[in-house]
mmCIF file of C-alpha atoms in Angstrom:
data_model
loop_
_atom_site.group_PDB
_atom_site.id
_atom_site.type_symbol
_atom_site.label_atom_id
_atom_site.label_comp_id
_atom_site.label_asym_id
_atom_site.label_seq_id
_atom_site.Cartn_x
_atom_site.Cartn_y
_atom_site.Cartn_z
ATOM 1 C CA SER A 5 -0.077 0.019 -0.118
ATOM 2 C CA TYR A 6 1.494 3.359 -0.168
ATOM 3 C CA PRO A 7 -0.192 7.672 -0.223
ATOM 4 C CA LEU A 8 -2.103 9.161 -2.012
ATOM 5 C CA ILE A 9 -0.920 12.665 -2.777
ATOM 6 C CA ASP A 10 -2.562 14.526 -5.201
ATOM 7 C CA ASP A 11 -0.147 16.609 -6.164
ATOM 8 C CA GLY A 12 3.727 17.216 -8.518
ATOM 9 C CA GLY A 13 3.330 13.083 -9.937
ATOM 10 C CA PHE A 14 4.102 11.257 -6.462
ATOM 11 C CA THR A 15 1.639 9.561 -6.896
ATOM 12 C CA THR A 16 2.334 8.387 -10.502
ATOM 13 C CA TRP A 17 5.800 7.185 -9.182
ATOM 14 C CA ILE A 18 5.424 5.566 -6.445
ATOM 15 C CA ALA A 19 2.899 3.577 -7.913
ATOM 16 C CA SER A 20 5.835 2.782 -10.826
ATOM 17 C CA ARG A 21 7.576 1.857 -7.694
ATOM 18 C CA MET A 22 5.306 -1.350 -6.491
ATOM 19 C CA THR A 23 4.817 -1.853 -10.090
ATOM 20 C CA GLU A 24 7.945 -2.860 -10.940
ATOM 21 C CA TRP A 25 8.240 -4.218 -7.492
ATOM 22 C CA TYR A 26 5.275 -6.628 -8.485
ATOM 23 C CA ALA A 27 6.185 -7.960 -11.214
ATOM 24 C CA GLN A 28 9.397 -8.836 -9.829
ATOM 25 C CA TYR A 29 7.664 -11.152 -7.583
ATOM 26 C CA GLN A 30 5.081 -12.199 -10.145
ATOM 27 C CA ASN A 31 7.834 -13.334 -12.114
ATOM 28 C CA ARG A 32 9.796 -14.635 -9.483
ATOM 29 C CA SER A 33 6.663 -16.561 -7.996
ATOM 30 C CA SER A 34 5.352 -17.404 -11.642
ATOM 31 C CA ASN A 35 9.408 -19.369 -12.041
ATOM 32 C CA SER A 36 9.634 -21.426 -9.098
ATOM 33 C CA GLN A 37 7.993 -24.976 -9.544
ATOM 34 C CA ALA A 38 5.928 -24.513 -6.030
ATOM 35 C CA THR A 39 4.289 -27.690 -4.951
ATOM 36 C CA VAL A 40 0.893 -27.833 -3.593
ATOM 37 C CA ASP A 41 2.731 -28.592 -0.283
ATOM 38 C CA ALA A 42 4.684 -25.557 -0.543
ATOM 39 C CA ARG A 43 2.185 -23.678 -1.749
ATOM 40 C CA TRP A 44 2.230 -20.880 1.880
ATOM 41 C CA ILE A 45 6.010 -20.048 1.266
ATOM 42 C CA ASP A 46 5.680 -17.218 -1.319
ATOM 43 C CA PHE A 47 4.174 -14.753 0.360
ATOM 44 C CA ALA A 48 4.967 -10.870 -0.483
ATOM 45 C CA SER A 49 4.552 -7.738 0.874
ATOM 46 C CA ALA A 50 5.392 -4.131 0.293
ATOM 47 C CA TRP A 51 4.646 -0.872 2.402
ATOM 48 C CA VAL A 52 5.498 3.019 1.979
ATOM 49 C CA ASP A 53 5.913 4.316 5.270
ATOM 50 C CA VAL A 54 5.606 8.949 4.978
ATOM 51 C CA PHE A 55 7.873 10.210 7.240
ATOM 52 C CA MET A 56 7.774 13.783 5.823
ATOM 53 C CA LEU A 57 4.860 15.491 3.606
ATOM 54 C CA GLU A 58 5.028 19.091 4.194
ATOM 55 C CA ASP A 59 6.349 22.216 2.120
ATOM 56 C CA GLY A 60 5.820 21.212 -1.636
ATOM 57 C CA MET A 61 8.243 17.031 -0.655
ATOM 58 C CA VAL A 62 6.777 14.249 1.017
ATOM 59 C CA SER A 63 9.440 11.634 2.089
ATOM 60 C CA GLY A 64 10.252 8.496 3.950
ATOM 61 C CA LEU A 65 10.720 4.826 3.297
ATOM 62 C CA ILE A 66 9.942 1.241 1.304
ATOM 63 C CA THR A 67 9.525 -2.062 2.428
ATOM 64 C CA SER A 68 9.047 -5.174 0.637
ATOM 65 C CA THR A 69 9.496 -8.218 0.680
ATOM 66 C CA ASP A 70 12.388 -9.493 -1.250
ATOM 67 C CA PRO A 71 10.154 -12.936 -3.007
ATOM 68 C CA GLY A 72 13.605 -15.515 -3.529
ATOM 69 C CA SER A 73 15.250 -15.119 0.240
ATOM 70 C CA GLY A 74 11.759 -13.611 1.903
ATOM 71 C CA LEU A 75 14.203 -11.180 3.481
ATOM 72 C CA TYR A 76 13.198 -7.641 3.673
ATOM 73 C CA ASN A 77 14.785 -3.801 1.107
ATOM 74 C CA ARG A 78 13.790 -1.194 2.186
ATOM 75 C CA GLU A 79 14.169 2.035 0.135
ATOM 76 C CA THR A 80 14.478 5.603 1.178
ATOM 77 C CA PHE A 81 13.148 8.188 -0.899
ATOM 78 C CA THR A 82 12.692 12.161 -0.831
ATOM 79 C CA TYR A 83 10.253 13.542 -3.927
ATOM 80 C CA ASP A 84 10.325 16.970 -4.199
ATOM 81 C CA LEU A 85 6.789 17.585 -5.766
ATOM 82 C CA ASP A 86 7.826 21.272 -7.460
ATOM 83 C CA ALA A 87 10.303 19.743 -9.541
ATOM 84 C CA GLU A 88 8.597 16.485 -9.688
ATOM 85 C CA ARG A 89 11.641 14.406 -8.631
ATOM 86 C CA ILE A 90 13.345 12.590 -6.498
ATOM 87 C CA ILE A 91 16.275 13.983 -4.806
ATOM 88 C CA GLU A 92 19.263 11.625 -4.266
ATOM 89 C CA ILE A 93 20.971 11.756 -1.026
ATOM 90 C CA GLU A 94 24.216 12.861 -2.163
ATOM 91 C CA GLU A 95 22.389 16.134 -3.265
ATOM 92 C CA LEU A 96 21.883 17.022 -0.148
ATOM 93 C CA THR A 97 25.407 17.090 1.398
ATOM 94 C CA LYS A 98 28.728 18.486 0.931
ATOM 95 C CA LYS A 99 30.771 17.203 -1.685
ATOM 96 C CA GLY A 100 32.293 14.484 -0.505
ATOM 97 C CA VAL A 101 30.091 13.332 2.346
ATOM 98 C CA ASP A 102 28.789 9.744 2.762
ATOM 99 C CA LEU A 103 25.373 10.770 4.901
ATOM 100 C CA GLU A 104 25.355 7.268 6.610
ATOM 101 C CA GLU A 105 28.487 7.209 7.437
ATOM 102 C CA PHE A 106 28.504 11.133 8.456
ATOM 103 C CA LEU A 107 24.883 9.816 10.889
ATOM 104 C CA GLN A 108 25.585 6.037 12.376
ATOM 105 C CA GLY A 109 28.731 8.167 13.362
ATOM 106 C CA LYS A 110 26.048 10.875 15.889
ATOM 107 C CA LEU A 111 24.263 7.862 16.714
ATOM 108 C CA SER A 112 24.558 6.990 20.799
ATOM 109 C CA VAL A 113 24.427 3.438 19.717
ATOM 110 C CA SER A 114 27.465 0.357 19.548
ATOM 111 C CA ASP A 115 24.784 -1.428 16.522
ATOM 112 C CA ALA A 116 25.349 1.846 14.784
ATOM 113 C CA ALA A 117 26.219 1.195 11.305
ATOM 114 C CA ASP A 118 22.600 -1.472 11.849
ATOM 115 C CA TYR A 119 21.308 2.051 10.804
ATOM 116 C CA GLN A 120 21.611 1.776 6.687
ATOM 117 C CA TYR A 121 18.849 4.070 5.619
ATOM 118 C CA PRO A 122 18.830 8.001 6.346
ATOM 119 C CA VAL A 123 14.759 9.980 6.147
ATOM 120 C CA LEU A 124 14.857 13.296 5.664
ATOM 121 C CA ALA A 125 12.253 14.289 8.278
ATOM 122 C CA GLY A 126 10.899 17.163 9.583
ATOM 123 C CA PRO A 127 13.126 17.866 12.437
ATOM 124 C CA GLY A 128 16.423 16.101 11.372
ATOM 125 C CA PHE A 129 17.248 12.972 9.532
ATOM 126 C CA VAL A 130 15.435 9.258 10.525
ATOM 127 C CA MET A 131 18.346 6.740 10.734
ATOM 128 C CA CYS A 132 16.589 3.454 10.910
ATOM 129 C CA THR A 133 17.791 -0.231 10.947
ATOM 130 C CA GLY A 134 16.421 -2.829 8.286
ATOM 131 C CA PHE A 135 12.786 -4.458 8.790
ATOM 132 C CA ASP A 136 12.919 -7.775 10.217
ATOM 133 C CA ALA A 137 9.178 -9.894 10.599
ATOM 134 C CA ILE A 138 9.999 -10.443 14.198
ATOM 135 C CA ARG A 139 11.864 -7.800 16.421
ATOM 136 C CA GLY A 140 10.818 -5.434 13.811
ATOM 137 C CA ASP A 141 12.589 -2.282 12.675
ATOM 138 C CA SER A 142 14.928 0.838 15.353
ATOM 139 C CA LEU A 143 15.460 4.311 14.653
ATOM 140 C CA HIS A 144 16.725 7.246 16.530
ATOM 141 C CA LEU A 145 16.672 10.514 15.062
ATOM 142 C CA VAL A 146 19.505 12.648 14.484
ATOM 143 C CA PRO A 147 18.216 16.137 14.666
ATOM 144 C CA TYR A 148 19.607 19.140 11.227
ATOM 145 C CA VAL A 149 22.075 20.365 14.166
ATOM 146 C CA ALA A 150 24.372 17.399 14.197
ATOM 147 C CA VAL A 151 24.541 17.765 10.303
ATOM 148 C CA GLU A 152 24.767 20.647 9.549
ATOM 149 C CA GLU A 153 28.668 21.347 9.064
ATOM 150 C CA VAL A 154 28.031 18.876 5.776
ATOM 151 C CA LEU A 155 24.424 20.001 4.613
ATOM 152 C CA ARG A 156 24.647 21.947 1.732
ATOM 153 C CA LYS A 157 23.027 25.104 2.705
ATOM 154 C CA ARG A 158 21.621 25.444 -0.717
ATOM 155 C CA SER A 159 18.995 22.339 -1.369
ATOM 156 C CA VAL A 160 15.953 20.893 0.078
ATOM 157 C CA PHE A 161 16.681 22.657 3.332
ATOM 158 C CA THR A 162 16.663 26.120 2.056
ATOM 159 C CA LYS A 163 13.276 25.303 0.989
ATOM 160 C CA LEU A 164 12.612 23.465 4.649
ATOM 161 C CA ALA A 165 13.777 26.690 5.934
ATOM 162 C CA ASP A 166 11.012 29.006 4.835
#
């Protein structure tokens, strides 16, 4: 499932991402030799968590099952509704900065390397772990103030500051 936002082509973009994922799932499941005993092995699920919907932007996290392994995949996104395009994570930082690594260094947890998914949100970046069907996931907020030294001044943050 995914949010329907009546602005800036986001619904078209997210629908195409879900269609791509579903096509991969159908392709893998149709190629499997499932027997009656194994029919419940093929399971698919995908959803979108929206972390921010403001100032002409929407950001979040897409979580989906990998039809081949049963593990979960994650993909972060920041969509500019005005420009009708995805904003790549590299566009948010100064040249040469690995934002994921930088944010992991700001976390005060022993397993900081597990927080691999930075999502732009209203008060800062939310760092997320992978998803597990039993344990769920874990989230930590890194406020903008803690990372402003590596952020590009003329980027989406100009829009958020207004």
